[in-house]
Short mmCIF file of C-alpha atoms (C1' of nucleotides) in Angstrom, two decimals:
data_model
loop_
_atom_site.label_atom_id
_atom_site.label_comp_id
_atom_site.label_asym_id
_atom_site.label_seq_id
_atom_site.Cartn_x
_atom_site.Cartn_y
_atom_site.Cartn_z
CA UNK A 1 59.90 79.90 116.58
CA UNK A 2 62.03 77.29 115.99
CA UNK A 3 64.56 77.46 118.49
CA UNK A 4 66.42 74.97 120.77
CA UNK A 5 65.83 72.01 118.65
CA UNK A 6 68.35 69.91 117.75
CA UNK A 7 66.85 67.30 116.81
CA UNK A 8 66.33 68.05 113.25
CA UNK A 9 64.98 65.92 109.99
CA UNK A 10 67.77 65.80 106.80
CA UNK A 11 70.46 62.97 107.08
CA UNK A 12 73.23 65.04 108.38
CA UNK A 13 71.67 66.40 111.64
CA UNK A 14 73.27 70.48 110.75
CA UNK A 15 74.05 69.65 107.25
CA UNK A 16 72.35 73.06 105.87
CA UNK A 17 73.28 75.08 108.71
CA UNK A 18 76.98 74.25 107.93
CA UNK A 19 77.04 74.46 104.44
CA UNK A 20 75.77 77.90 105.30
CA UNK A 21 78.69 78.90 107.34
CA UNK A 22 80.85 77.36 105.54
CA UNK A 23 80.00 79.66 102.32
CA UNK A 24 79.45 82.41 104.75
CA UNK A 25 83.16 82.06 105.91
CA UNK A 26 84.32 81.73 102.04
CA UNK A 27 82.66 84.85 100.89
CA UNK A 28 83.61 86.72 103.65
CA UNK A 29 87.38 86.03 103.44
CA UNK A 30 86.90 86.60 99.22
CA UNK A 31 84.81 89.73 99.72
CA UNK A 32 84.83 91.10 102.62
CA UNK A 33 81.63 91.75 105.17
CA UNK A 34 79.83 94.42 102.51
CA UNK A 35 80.77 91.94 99.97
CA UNK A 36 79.86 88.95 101.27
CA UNK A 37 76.02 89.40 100.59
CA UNK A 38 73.23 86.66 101.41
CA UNK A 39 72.42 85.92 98.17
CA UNK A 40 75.85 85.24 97.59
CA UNK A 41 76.31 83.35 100.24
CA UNK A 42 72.96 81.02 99.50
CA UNK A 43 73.84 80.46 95.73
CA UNK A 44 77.24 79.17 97.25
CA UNK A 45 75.76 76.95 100.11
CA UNK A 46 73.08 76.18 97.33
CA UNK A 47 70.42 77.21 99.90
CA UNK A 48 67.24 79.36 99.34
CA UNK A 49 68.04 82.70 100.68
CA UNK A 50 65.85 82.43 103.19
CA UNK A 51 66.68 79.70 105.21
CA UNK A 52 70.12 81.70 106.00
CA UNK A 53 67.43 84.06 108.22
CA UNK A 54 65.77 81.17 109.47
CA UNK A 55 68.24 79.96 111.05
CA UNK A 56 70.58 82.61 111.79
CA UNK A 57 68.06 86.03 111.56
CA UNK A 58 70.31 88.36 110.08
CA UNK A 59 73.42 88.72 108.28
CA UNK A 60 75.83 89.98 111.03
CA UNK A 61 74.57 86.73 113.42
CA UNK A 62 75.46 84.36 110.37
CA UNK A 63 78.76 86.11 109.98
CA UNK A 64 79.56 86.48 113.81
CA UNK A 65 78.71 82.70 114.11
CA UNK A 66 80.87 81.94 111.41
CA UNK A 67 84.05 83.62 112.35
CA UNK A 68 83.51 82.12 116.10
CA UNK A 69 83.51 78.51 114.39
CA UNK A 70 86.75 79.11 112.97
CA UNK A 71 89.59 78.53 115.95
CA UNK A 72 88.64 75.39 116.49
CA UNK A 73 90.60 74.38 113.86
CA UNK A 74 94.19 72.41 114.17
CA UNK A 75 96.61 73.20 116.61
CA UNK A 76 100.20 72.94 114.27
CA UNK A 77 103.59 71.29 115.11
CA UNK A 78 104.51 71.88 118.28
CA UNK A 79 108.19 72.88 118.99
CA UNK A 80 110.33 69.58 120.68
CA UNK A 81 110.05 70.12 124.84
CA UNK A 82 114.03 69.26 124.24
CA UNK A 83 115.62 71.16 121.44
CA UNK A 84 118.37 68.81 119.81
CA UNK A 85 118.51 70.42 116.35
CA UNK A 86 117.41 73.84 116.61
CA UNK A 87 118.28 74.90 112.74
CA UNK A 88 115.92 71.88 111.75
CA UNK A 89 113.70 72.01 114.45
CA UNK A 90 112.86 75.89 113.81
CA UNK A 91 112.84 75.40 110.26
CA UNK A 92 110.46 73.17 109.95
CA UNK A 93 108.29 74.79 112.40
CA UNK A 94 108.47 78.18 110.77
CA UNK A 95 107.66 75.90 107.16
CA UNK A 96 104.22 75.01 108.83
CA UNK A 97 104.13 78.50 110.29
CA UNK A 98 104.10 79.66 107.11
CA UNK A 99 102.62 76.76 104.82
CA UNK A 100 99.16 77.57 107.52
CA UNK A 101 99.57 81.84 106.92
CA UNK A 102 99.69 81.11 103.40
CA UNK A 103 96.49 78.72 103.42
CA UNK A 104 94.61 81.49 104.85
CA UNK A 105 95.75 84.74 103.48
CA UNK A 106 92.50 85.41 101.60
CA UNK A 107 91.14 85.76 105.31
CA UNK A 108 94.12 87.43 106.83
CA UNK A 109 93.87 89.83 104.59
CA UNK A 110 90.53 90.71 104.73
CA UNK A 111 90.41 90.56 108.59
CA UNK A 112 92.82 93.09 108.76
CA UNK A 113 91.41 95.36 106.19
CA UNK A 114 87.90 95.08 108.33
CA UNK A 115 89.43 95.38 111.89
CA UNK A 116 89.16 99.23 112.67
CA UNK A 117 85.40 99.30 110.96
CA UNK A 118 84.88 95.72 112.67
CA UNK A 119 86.90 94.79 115.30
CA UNK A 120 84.87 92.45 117.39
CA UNK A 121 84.06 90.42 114.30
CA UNK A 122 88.18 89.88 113.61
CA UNK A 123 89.39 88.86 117.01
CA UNK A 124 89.87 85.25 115.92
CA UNK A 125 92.87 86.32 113.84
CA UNK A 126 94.77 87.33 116.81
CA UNK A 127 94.44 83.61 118.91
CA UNK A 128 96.64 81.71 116.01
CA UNK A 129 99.67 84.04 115.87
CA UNK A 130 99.03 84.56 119.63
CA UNK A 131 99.88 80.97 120.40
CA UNK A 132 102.43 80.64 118.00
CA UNK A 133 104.29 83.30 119.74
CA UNK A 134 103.73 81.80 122.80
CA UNK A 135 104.91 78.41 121.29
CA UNK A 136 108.20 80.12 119.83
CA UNK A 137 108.77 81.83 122.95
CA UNK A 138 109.05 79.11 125.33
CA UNK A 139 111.74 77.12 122.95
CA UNK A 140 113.87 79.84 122.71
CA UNK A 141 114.37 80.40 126.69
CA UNK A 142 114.92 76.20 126.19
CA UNK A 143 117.46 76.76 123.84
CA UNK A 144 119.30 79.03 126.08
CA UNK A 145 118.47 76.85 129.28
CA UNK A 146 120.21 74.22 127.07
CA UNK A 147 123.35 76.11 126.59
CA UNK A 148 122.83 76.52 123.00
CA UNK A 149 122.49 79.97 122.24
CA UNK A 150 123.72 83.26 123.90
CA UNK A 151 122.83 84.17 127.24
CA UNK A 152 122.16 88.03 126.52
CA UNK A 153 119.22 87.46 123.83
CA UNK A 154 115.54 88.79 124.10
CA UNK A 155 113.37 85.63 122.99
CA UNK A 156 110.30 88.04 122.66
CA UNK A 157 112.08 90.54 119.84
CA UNK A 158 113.46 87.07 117.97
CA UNK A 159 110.01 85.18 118.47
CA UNK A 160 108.20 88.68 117.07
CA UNK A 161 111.09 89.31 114.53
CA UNK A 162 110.59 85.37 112.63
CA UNK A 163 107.32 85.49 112.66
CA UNK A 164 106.89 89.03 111.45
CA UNK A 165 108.87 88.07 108.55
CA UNK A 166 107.19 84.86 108.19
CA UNK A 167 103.97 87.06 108.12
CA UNK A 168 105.36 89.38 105.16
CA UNK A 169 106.57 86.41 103.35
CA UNK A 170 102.59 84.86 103.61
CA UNK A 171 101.15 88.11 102.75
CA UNK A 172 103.58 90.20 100.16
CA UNK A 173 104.64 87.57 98.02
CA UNK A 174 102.05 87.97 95.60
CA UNK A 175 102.44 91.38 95.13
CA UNK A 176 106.21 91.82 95.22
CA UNK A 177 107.44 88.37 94.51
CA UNK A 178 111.06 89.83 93.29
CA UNK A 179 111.89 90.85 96.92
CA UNK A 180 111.52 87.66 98.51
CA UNK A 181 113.70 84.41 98.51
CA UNK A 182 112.32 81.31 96.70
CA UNK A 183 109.12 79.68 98.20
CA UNK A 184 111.11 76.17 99.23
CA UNK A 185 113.81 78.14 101.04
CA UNK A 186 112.16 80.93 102.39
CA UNK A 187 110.85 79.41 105.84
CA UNK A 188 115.20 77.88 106.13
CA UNK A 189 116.30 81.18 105.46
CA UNK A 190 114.47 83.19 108.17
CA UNK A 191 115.13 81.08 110.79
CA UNK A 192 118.37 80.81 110.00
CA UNK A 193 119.25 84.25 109.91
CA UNK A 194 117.11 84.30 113.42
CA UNK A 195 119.07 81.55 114.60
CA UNK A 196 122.69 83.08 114.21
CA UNK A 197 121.40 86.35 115.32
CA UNK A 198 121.00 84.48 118.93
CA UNK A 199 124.39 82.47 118.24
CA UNK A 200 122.13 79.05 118.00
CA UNK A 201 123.38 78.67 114.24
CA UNK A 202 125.67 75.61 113.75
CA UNK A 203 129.11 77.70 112.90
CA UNK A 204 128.78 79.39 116.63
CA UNK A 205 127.65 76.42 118.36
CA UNK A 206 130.56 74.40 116.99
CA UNK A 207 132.88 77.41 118.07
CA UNK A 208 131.82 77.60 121.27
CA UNK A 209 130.93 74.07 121.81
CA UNK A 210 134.42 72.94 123.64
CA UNK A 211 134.62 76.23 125.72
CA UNK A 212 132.15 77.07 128.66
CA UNK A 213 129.37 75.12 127.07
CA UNK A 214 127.36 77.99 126.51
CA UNK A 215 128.32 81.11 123.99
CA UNK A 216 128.92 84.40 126.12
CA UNK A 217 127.73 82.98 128.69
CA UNK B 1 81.99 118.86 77.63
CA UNK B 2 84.06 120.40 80.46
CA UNK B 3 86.92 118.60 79.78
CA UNK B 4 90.81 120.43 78.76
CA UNK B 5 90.17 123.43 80.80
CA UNK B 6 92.88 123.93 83.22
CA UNK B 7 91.41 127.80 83.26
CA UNK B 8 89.37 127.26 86.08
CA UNK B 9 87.60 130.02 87.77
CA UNK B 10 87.60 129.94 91.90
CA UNK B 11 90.85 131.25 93.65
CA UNK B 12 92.89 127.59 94.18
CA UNK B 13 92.10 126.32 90.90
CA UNK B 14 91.78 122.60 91.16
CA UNK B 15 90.36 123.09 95.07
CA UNK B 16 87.45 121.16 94.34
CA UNK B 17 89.16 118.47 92.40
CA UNK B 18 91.54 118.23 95.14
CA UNK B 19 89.35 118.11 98.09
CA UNK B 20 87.16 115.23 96.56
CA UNK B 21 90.62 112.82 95.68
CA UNK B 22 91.52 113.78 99.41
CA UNK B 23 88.10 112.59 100.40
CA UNK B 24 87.94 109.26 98.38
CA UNK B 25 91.30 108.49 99.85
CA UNK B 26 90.30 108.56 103.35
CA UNK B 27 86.95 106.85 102.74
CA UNK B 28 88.57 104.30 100.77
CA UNK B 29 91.13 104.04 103.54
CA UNK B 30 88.85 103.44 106.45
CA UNK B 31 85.65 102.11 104.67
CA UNK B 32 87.36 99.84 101.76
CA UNK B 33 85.88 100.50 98.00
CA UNK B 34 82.32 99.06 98.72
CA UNK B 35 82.12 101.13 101.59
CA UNK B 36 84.04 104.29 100.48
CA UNK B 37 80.16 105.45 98.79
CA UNK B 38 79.79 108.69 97.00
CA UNK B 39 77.61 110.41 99.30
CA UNK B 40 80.33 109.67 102.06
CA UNK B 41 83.08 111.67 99.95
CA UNK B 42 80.79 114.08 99.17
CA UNK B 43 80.19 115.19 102.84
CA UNK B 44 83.78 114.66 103.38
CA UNK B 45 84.92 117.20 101.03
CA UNK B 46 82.39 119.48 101.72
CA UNK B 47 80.76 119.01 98.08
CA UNK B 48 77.58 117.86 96.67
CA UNK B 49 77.40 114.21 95.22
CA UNK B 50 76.74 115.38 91.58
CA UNK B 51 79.99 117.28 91.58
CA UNK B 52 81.91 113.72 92.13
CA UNK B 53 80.55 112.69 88.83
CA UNK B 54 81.00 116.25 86.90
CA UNK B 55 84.51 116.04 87.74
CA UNK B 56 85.21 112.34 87.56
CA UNK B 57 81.91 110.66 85.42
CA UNK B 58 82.61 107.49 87.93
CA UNK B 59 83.99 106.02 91.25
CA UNK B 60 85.74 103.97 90.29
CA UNK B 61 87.15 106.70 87.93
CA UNK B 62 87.45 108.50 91.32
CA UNK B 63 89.09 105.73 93.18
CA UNK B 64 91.56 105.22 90.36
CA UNK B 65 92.52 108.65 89.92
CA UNK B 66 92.65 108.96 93.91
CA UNK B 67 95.22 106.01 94.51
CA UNK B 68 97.35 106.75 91.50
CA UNK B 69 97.97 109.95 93.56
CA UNK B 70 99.69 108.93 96.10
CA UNK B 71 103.16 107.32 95.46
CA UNK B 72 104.22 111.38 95.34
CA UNK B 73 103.99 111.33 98.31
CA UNK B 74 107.90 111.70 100.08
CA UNK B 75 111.10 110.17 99.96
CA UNK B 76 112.23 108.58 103.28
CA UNK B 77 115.34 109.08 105.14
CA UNK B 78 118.29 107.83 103.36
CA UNK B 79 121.03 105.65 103.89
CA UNK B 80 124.48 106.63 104.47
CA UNK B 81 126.50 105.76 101.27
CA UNK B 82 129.30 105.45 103.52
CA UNK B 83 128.51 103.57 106.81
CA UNK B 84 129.53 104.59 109.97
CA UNK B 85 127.90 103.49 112.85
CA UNK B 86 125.45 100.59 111.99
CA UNK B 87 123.47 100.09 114.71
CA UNK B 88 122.66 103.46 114.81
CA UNK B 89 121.90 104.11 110.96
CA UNK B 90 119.61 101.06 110.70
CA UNK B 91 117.91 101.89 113.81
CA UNK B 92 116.99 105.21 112.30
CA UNK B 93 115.80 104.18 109.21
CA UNK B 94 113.91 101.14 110.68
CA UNK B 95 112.49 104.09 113.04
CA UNK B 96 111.60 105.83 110.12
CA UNK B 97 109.97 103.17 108.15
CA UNK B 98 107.75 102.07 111.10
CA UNK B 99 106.48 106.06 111.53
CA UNK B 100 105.53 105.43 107.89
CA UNK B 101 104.05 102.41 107.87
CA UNK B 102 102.55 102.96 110.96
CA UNK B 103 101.19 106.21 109.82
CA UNK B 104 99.67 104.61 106.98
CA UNK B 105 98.14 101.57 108.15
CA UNK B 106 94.62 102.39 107.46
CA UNK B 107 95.28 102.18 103.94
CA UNK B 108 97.57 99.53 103.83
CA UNK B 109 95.19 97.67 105.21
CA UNK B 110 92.64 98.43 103.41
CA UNK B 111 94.84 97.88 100.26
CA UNK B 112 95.36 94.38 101.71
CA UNK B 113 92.37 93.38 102.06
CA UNK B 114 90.98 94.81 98.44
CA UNK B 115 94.22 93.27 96.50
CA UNK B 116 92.23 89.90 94.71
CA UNK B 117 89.12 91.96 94.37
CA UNK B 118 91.11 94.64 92.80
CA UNK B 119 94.36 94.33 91.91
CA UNK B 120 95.08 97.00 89.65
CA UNK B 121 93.86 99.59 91.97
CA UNK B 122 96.26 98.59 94.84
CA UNK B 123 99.77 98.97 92.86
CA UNK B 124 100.55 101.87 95.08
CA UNK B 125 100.99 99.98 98.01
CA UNK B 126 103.82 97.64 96.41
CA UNK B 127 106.31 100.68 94.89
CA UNK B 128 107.22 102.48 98.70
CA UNK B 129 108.27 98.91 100.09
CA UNK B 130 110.02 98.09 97.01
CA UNK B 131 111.83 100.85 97.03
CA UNK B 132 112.86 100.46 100.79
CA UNK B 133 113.76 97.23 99.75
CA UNK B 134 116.29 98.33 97.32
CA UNK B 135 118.11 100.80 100.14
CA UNK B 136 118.57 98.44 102.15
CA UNK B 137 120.12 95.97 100.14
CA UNK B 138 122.18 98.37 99.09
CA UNK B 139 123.21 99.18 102.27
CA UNK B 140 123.70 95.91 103.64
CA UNK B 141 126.41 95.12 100.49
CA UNK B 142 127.73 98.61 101.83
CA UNK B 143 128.18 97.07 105.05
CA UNK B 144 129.75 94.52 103.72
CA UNK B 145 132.20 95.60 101.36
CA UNK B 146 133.44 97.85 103.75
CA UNK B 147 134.25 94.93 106.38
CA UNK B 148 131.97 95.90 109.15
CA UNK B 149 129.71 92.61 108.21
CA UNK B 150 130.16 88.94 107.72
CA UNK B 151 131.47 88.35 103.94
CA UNK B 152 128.51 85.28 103.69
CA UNK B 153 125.67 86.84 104.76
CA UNK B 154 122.53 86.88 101.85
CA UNK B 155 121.14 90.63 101.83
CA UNK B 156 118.06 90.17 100.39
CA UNK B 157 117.02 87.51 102.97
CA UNK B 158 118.25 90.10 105.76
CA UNK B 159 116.40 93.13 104.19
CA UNK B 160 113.45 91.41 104.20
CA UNK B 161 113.58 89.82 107.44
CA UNK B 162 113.88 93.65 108.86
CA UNK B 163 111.14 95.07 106.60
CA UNK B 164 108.84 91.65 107.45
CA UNK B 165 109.71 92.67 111.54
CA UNK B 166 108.40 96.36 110.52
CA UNK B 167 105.61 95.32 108.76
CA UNK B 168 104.29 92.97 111.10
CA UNK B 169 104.51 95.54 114.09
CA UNK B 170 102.78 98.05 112.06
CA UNK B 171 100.03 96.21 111.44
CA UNK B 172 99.44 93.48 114.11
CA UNK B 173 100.55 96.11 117.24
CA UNK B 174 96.91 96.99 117.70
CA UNK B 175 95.43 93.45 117.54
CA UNK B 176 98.69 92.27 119.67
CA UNK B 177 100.25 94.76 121.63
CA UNK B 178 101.81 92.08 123.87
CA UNK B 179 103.75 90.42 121.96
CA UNK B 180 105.28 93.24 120.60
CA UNK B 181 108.55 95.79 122.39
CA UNK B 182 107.86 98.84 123.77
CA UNK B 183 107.13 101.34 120.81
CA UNK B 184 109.72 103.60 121.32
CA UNK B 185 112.41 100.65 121.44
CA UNK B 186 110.71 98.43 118.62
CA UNK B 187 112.59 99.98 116.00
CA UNK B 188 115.79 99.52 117.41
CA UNK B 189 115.48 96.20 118.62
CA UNK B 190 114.44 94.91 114.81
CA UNK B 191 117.54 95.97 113.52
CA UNK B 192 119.98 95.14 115.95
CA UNK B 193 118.81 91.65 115.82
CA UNK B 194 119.23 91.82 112.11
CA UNK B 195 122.40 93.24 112.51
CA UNK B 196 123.73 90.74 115.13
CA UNK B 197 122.35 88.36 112.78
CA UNK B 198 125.20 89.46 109.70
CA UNK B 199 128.13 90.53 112.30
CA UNK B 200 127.52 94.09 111.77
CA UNK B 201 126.79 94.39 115.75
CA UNK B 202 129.03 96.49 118.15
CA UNK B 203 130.25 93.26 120.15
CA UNK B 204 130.87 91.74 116.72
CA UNK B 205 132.88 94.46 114.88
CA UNK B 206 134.76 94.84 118.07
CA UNK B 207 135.74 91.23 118.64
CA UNK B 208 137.01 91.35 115.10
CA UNK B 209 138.68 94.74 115.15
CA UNK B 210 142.21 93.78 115.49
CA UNK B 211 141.81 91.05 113.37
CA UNK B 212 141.49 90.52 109.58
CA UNK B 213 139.27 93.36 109.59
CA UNK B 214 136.43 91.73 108.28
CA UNK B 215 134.67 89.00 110.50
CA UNK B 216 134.12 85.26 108.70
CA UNK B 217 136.68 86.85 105.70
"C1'" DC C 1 48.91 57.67 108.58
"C1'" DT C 2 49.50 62.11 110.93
"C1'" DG C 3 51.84 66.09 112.26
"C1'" DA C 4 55.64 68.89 112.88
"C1'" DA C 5 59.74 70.68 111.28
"C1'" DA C 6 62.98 72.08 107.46
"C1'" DT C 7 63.17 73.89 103.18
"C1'" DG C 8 61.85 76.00 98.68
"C1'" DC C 9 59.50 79.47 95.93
"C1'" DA C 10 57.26 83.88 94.77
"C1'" DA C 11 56.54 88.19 96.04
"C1'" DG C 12 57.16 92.25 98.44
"C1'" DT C 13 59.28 96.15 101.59
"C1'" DA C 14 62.26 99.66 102.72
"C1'" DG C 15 66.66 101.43 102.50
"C1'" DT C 16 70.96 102.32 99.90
"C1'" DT C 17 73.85 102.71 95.92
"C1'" DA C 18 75.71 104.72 91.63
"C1'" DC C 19 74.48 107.83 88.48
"C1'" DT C 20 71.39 111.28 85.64
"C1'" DT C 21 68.71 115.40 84.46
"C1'" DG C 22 67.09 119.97 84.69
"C1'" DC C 23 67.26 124.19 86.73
"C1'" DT C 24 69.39 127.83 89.49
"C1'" DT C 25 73.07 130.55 91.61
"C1'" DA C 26 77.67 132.59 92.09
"C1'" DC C 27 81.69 134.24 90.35
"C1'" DA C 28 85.13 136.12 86.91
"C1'" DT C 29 86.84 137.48 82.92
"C1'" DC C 30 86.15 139.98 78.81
"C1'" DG D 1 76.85 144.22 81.36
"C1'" DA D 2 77.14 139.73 78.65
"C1'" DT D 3 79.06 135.10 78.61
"C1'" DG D 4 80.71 130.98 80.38
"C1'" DT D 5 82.01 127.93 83.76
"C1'" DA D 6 81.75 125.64 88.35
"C1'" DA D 7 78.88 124.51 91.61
"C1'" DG D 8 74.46 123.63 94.30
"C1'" DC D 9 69.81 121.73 94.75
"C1'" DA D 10 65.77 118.73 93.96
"C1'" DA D 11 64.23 114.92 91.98
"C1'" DG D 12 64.34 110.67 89.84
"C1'" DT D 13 66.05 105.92 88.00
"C1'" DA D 14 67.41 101.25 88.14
"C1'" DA D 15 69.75 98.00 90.54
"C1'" DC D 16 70.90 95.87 94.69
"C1'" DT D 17 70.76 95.23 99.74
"C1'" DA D 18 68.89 92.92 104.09
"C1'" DC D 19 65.00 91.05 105.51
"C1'" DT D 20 59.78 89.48 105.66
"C1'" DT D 21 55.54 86.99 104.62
"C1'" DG D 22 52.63 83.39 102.93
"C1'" DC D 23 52.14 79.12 100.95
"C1'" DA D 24 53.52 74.64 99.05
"C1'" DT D 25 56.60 70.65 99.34
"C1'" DT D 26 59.42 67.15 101.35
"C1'" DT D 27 60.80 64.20 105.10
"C1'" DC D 28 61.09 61.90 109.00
"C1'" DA D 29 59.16 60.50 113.91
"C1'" DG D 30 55.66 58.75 116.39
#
DNA sequence: CTGAAATGCAAGTAGTTACTTGCTTACATC
DNA sequence: GATGTAAGCAAGTAACTACTTGCATTTCAG
């Protein structure tokens, strides 16, 4: 068995073993798990279909393995501790929001077409968004800590609410792009409409902004 | 040939027919087209395999047939052509539109996950949304024109921020459910933040009552 | 130089898939 | 009662799937 050594021969140490995963993680997200089939994945690696058993035994190791590589990956622009310009500030945060959902759609989409038959195998699509929600919560109850934004609002329907649409946007625009706004405005449109929806939108902050301080508050 | 004979002989006529397109479109549905196999819609609908290909000569024949099936499905609730009481039409419809989506996730899913595989057999899922799309917008200009909105408000980017907050619930709730409102107040909390969002709210409309009659005119 | 480890190649196994063929049974109308 | 049509059943085909085995080749470490 060769097992526990890490200590290998080639000139990058796991060079095969990543290409592996790395064509095992492609194929998946382009085919699905039925679809994504060894030989497939060794022609893409440009690996003897072997070696995938050697070093992972069997298909649904490789592809568990692969899937549990993924989070690792970049953690995105954070939201500023001290909100100055919130329609800026959101906007661009919901543009990498979106510019990252729309990078990996091929797997989004698969992952939830496989999560009833294969649940286990899709929790890593849950730990981005998760985070991100997170993320978007914690400005928002900073925004109104700040005084700029109603008092009244629930940050976890408006956090929910821009990201589902940010989701749709990432995920429908292929198939219906007539419904949505144009690609360079999109991310500026939904969290502006967000924004005013929680009175942090430039016309109410300037109305409000020589009153109390802080709209309905 | 048994082909052009509507003449059939058992007591439904097409019961057969019918049960194996019901079949397909719950294997397809849970299992995706790879895993939606003959021999699984032939148990499902109570048939043996050879009678798939009698009546169909393929699956993807099958398939086809199956999914083009569908959009007959059922209108949703309407619209009011004349709005009354916002917050409580939207939340209605946006109540409706979840129970639809969320009743058919499976194969939205599914179709998500299958659309750059197979494009031309996931149409279906683009022609309800669109449609919904539509009704809303319509509804929203409604809204305005009558003065119970803002006068600058884009529709299209506020329809599909509501659908995109439907969607996203519908199909992340399972993966998510913390993130997410209490189900039976989801629907209502979408689209009074949309509302808020365009001035159509109660606390809105009221402020502005005694005023111009339509807020931002 | 030697040996071990990583990989390739050829071949094979057993299960599954889509699909076919031939024959039989059941019903239903004429 | 004859005819035809829909369906079942048994069996088989060719391709593909995951996975295995045995042997030869490269490569690098000691």
């Amino acid at each position: 068995m060769n097992r526990e050594n890490d200590l290998q021969s080639a000139a990058p140490p796991h060079a095969t073993r990543e290409a592996i995963l790395a064509a095992a993680l492609d194929a998946y997200s382009k085919f699905g798990f039925r679809g994504a089939t060894t030989r497939r994945i060794a022609e893409a690696a440009g690996v003897n279909e072997v070696t995938i058993f050697r070093h992972f035994g069997s298909k649904d190791t490789l592809l568990g393995e692969a899937l549990r590589s993924i989070p690792a990956d970049e953690l995105h622009t954070r939201l500023p501790e001290e909100p100055r310009d919130p329609a800026a500030e959101l906007s661009a945060w919901s543009e990498d929001q979106l510019a990252h959902l729309r990078g990996k759609r091929s797997m989004i989409r698969t992952c939830m077409g496989e999560i009833e038959e294969r649940p286990e195998m899709t929790d890593c699509a849950a730990t981005v968004p998760r985070a991100a929600f997170a993320e978007l919560c914690r400005y928002l109850v900073r925004l109104r800590e700040a005084g700029m934004a109603f008092t009244d609002f629930d940050e976890r329907v408006t956090a929910v609410t821009l990201m589902g649409a940010l989701f749709s946007d990432a995920m429908g625009r292929e198939m219906m792009p007539e419904i949505y706004p144009p690609t360079d405005r999109a991310a500026r449109e939904y969290s502006g409409l967000v924004l005013r929806a929680i009175g942090a939108d430039d016309n109410t902050r300037a109305a409000f902004a020589d009153a109390t301080g802080a709209p309905r508050g």
